[in-house]
mmCIF file of C-alpha atoms in Angstrom:
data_model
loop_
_atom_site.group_PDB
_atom_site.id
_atom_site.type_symbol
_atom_site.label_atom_id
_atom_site.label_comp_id
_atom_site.label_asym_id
_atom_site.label_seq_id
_atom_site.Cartn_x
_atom_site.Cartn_y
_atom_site.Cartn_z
ATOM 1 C CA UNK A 1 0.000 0.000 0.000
ATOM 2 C CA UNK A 2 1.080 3.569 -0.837
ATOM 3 C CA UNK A 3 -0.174 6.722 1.168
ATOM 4 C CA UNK A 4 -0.420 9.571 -1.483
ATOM 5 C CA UNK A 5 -2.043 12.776 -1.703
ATOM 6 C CA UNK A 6 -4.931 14.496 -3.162
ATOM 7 C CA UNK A 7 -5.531 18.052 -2.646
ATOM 8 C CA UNK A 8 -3.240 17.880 0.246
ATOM 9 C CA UNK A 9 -5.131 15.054 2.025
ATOM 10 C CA UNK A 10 -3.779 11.860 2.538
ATOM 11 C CA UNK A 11 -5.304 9.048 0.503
ATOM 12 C CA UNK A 12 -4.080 5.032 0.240
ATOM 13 C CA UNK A 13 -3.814 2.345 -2.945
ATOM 14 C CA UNK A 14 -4.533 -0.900 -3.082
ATOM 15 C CA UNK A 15 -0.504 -1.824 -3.116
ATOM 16 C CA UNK A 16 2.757 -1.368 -4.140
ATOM 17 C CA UNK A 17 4.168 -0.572 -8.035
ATOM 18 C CA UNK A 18 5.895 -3.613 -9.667
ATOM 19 C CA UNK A 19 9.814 -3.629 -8.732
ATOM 20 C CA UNK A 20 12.391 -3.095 -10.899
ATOM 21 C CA UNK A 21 13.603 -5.754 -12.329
ATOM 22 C CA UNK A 22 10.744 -8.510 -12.438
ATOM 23 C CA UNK A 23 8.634 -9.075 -14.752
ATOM 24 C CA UNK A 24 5.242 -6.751 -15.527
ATOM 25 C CA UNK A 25 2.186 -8.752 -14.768
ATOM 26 C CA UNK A 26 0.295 -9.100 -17.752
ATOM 27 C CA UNK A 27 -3.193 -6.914 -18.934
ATOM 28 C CA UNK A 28 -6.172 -7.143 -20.694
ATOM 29 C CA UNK A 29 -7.234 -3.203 -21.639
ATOM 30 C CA UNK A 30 -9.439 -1.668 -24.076
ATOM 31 C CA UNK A 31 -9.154 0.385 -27.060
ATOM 32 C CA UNK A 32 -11.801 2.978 -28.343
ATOM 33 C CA UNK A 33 -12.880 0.338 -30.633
ATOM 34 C CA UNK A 34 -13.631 -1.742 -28.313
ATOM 35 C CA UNK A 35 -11.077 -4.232 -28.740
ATOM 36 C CA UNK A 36 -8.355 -5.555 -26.298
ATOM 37 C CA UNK A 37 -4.466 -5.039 -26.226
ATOM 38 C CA UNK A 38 -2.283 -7.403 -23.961
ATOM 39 C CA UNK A 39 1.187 -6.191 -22.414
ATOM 40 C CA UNK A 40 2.385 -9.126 -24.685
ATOM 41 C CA UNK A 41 1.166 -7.437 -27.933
ATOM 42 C CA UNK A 42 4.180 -4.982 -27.194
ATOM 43 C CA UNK A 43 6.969 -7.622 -26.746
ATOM 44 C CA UNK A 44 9.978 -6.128 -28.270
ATOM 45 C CA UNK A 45 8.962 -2.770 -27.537
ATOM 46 C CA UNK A 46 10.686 -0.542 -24.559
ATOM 47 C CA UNK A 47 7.114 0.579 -23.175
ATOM 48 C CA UNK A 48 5.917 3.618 -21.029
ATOM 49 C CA UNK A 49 3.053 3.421 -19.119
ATOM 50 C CA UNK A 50 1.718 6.973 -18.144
ATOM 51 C CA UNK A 51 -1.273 5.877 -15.564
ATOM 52 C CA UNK A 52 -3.738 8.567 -14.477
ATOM 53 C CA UNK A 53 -7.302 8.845 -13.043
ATOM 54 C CA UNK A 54 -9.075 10.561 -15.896
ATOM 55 C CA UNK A 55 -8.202 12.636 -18.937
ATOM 56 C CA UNK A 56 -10.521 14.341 -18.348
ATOM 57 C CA UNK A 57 -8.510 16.438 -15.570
ATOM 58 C CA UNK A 58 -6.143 19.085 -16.093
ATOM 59 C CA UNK A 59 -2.894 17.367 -15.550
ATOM 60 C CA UNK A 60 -4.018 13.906 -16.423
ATOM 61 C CA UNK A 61 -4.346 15.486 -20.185
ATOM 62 C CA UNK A 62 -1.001 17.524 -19.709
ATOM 63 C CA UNK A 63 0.464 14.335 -19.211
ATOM 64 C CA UNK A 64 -0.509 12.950 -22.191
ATOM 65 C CA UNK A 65 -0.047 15.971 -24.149
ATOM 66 C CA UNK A 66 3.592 15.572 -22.849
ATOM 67 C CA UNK A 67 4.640 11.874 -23.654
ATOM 68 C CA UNK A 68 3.010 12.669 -27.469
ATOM 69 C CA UNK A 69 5.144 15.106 -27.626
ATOM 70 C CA UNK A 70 7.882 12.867 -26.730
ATOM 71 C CA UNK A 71 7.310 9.942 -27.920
ATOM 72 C CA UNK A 72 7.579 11.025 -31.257
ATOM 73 C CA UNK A 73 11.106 11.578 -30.818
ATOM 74 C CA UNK A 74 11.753 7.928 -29.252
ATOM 75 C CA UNK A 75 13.105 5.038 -30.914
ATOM 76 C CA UNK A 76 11.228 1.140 -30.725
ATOM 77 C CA UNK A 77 8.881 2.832 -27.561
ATOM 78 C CA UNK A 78 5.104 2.640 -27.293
ATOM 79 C CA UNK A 79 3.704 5.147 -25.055
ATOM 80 C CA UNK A 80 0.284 3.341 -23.198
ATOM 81 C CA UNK A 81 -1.497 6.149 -21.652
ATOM 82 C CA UNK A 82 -3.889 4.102 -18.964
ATOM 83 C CA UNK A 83 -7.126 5.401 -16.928
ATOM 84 C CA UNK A 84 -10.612 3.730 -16.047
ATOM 85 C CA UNK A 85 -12.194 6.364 -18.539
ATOM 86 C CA UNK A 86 -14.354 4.875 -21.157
ATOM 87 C CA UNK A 87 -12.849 4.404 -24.144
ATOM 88 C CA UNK A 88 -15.350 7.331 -25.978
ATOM 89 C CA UNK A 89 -14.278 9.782 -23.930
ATOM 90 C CA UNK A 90 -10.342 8.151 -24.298
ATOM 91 C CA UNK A 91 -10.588 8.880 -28.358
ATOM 92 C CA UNK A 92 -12.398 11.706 -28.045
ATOM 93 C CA UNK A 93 -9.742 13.295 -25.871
ATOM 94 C CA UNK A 94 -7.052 12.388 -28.486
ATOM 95 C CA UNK A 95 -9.240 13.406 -31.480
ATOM 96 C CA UNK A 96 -9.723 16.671 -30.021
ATOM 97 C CA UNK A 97 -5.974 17.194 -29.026
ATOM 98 C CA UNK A 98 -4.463 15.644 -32.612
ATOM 99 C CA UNK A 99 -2.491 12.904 -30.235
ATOM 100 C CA UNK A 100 -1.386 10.307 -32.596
ATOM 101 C CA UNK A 101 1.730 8.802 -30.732
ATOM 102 C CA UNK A 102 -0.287 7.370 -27.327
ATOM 103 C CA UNK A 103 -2.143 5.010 -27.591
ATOM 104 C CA UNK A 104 -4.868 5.647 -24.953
ATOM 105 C CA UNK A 105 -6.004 2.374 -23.087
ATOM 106 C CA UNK A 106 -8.914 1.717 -20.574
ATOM 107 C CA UNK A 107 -9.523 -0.438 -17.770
ATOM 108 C CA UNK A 108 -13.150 0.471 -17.173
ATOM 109 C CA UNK A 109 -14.549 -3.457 -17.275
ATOM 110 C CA UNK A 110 -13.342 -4.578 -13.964
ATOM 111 C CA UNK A 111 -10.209 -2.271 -13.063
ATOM 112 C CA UNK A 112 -8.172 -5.333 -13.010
ATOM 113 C CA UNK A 113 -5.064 -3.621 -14.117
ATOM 114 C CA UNK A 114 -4.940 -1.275 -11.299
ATOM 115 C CA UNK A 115 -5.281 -3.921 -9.043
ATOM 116 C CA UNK A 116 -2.548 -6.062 -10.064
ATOM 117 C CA UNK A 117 -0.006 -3.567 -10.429
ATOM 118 C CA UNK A 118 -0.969 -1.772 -7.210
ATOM 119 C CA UNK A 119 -1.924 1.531 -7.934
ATOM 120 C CA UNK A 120 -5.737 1.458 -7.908
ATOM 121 C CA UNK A 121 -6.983 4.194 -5.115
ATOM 122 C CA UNK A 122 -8.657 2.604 -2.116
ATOM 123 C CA UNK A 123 -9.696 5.574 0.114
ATOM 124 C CA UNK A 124 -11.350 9.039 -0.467
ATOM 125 C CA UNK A 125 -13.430 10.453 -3.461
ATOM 126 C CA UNK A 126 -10.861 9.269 -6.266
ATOM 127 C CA UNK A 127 -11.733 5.640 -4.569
ATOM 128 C CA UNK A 128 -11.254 2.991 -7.322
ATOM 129 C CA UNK A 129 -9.750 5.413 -9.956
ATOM 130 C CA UNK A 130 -5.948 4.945 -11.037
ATOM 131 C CA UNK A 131 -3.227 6.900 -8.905
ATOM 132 C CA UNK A 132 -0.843 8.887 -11.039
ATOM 133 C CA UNK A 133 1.890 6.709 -11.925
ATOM 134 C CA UNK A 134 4.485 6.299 -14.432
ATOM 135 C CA UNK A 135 5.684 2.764 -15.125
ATOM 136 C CA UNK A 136 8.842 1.998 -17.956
ATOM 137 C CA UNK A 137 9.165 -1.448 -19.476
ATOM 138 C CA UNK A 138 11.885 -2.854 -21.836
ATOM 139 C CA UNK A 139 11.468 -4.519 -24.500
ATOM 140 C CA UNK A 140 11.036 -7.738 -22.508
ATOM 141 C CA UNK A 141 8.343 -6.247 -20.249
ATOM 142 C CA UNK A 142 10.469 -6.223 -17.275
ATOM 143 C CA UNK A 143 10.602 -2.917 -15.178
ATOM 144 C CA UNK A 144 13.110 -0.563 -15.638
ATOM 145 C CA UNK A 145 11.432 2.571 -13.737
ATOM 146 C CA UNK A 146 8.648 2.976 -11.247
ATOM 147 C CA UNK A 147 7.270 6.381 -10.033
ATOM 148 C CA UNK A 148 4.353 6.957 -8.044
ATOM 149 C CA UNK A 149 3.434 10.496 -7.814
ATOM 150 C CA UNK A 150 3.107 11.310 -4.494
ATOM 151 C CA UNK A 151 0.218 13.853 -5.218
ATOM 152 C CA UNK A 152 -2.669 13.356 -7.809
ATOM 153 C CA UNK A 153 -2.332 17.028 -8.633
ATOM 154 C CA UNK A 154 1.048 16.898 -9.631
ATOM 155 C CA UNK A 155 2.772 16.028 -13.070
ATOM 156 C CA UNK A 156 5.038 12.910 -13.264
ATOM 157 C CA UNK A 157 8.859 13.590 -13.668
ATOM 158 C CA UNK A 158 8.560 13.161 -17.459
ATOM 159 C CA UNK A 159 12.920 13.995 -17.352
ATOM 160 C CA UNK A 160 13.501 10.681 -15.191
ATOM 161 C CA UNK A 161 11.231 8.422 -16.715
ATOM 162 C CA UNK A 162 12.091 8.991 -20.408
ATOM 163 C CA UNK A 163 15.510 8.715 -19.295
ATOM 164 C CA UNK A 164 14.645 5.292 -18.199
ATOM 165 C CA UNK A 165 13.771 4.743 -21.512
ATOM 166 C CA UNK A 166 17.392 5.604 -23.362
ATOM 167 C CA UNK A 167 19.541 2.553 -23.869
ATOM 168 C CA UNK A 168 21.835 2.061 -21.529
#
């Protein structure tokens, strides 16, 4: 369990963020069209995961604003941005915004993915929405970086984390 913040006021998840160095549990999340992607359909892919509850907050969609930006500029790397938002209101966001190099996932059917990796919110009103997390993968889906943003309202450290992502 982690003890974050939101608006100043202490709040708790469900657990802890993978480690570095095993192995991502697997997913099952879904696209706007309503089909599924699996962490294995990006084997052979470094892989960020920028994890948020809803895009339709202000810094949830500066984050993904952000790793577009980026991610365009990164070699072999998928950028997975993750919420419990429907995945309407996930395309919609991105149609509106002309983001073309996310690729915006949901875990609105049973928040199963938040769960496993430990970051689902388990008190207060954001209670069973994601926490703000960032999450980078090589291309073997085991975890190279792990930060969980102490406070909702803040933005990741985009510096670190796409650092994380450079070849060592």
């Amino acid at each position: 369990m982690a003890t974050i913040t939101l608006g100043g006021k202490p709040i708790e998840t469900l657990g802890s963020l993978p480690n570095i160095g095993e192995k991502a549990p697997d997913f099952t999340l879904t696209l706007s069209d309503l089909s599924t992607k699996n962490l294995s359909d990006f084997k052979g892919h470094k892989v960020l995961l920028n994890i948020f509850p809803s895009v339709d907050t202000g810094v949830c969609a500066q984050s993904a604003r952000a790793f577009n930006k980026e991610a365009a500029e990164m070699n072999n790397t998928k950028v997975l941005c993750i919420s419990r938002d429907l995945p309407f209101a996930q395309a919609r966001f991105c149609a509106a915004e002309g983001l073309d190099n996310v690729l915006m996932l949901s875990d609105f059917k049973d928040g199963s993915f938040g769960k496993n990796y430990g970051l689902e919110v388990s008190s207060g009103s954001f209670a069973g929405l994601h926490s703000r997390c960032v999450i980078v993968l090589d291309e073997n889906a085991v975890v190279k970086y792990t930060e969980q943003v102490p406070e909702i309202g803040e933005e990741p450290n985009y510096k670190a984390s796409l650092y994380a992502l450079l070849d060592e």
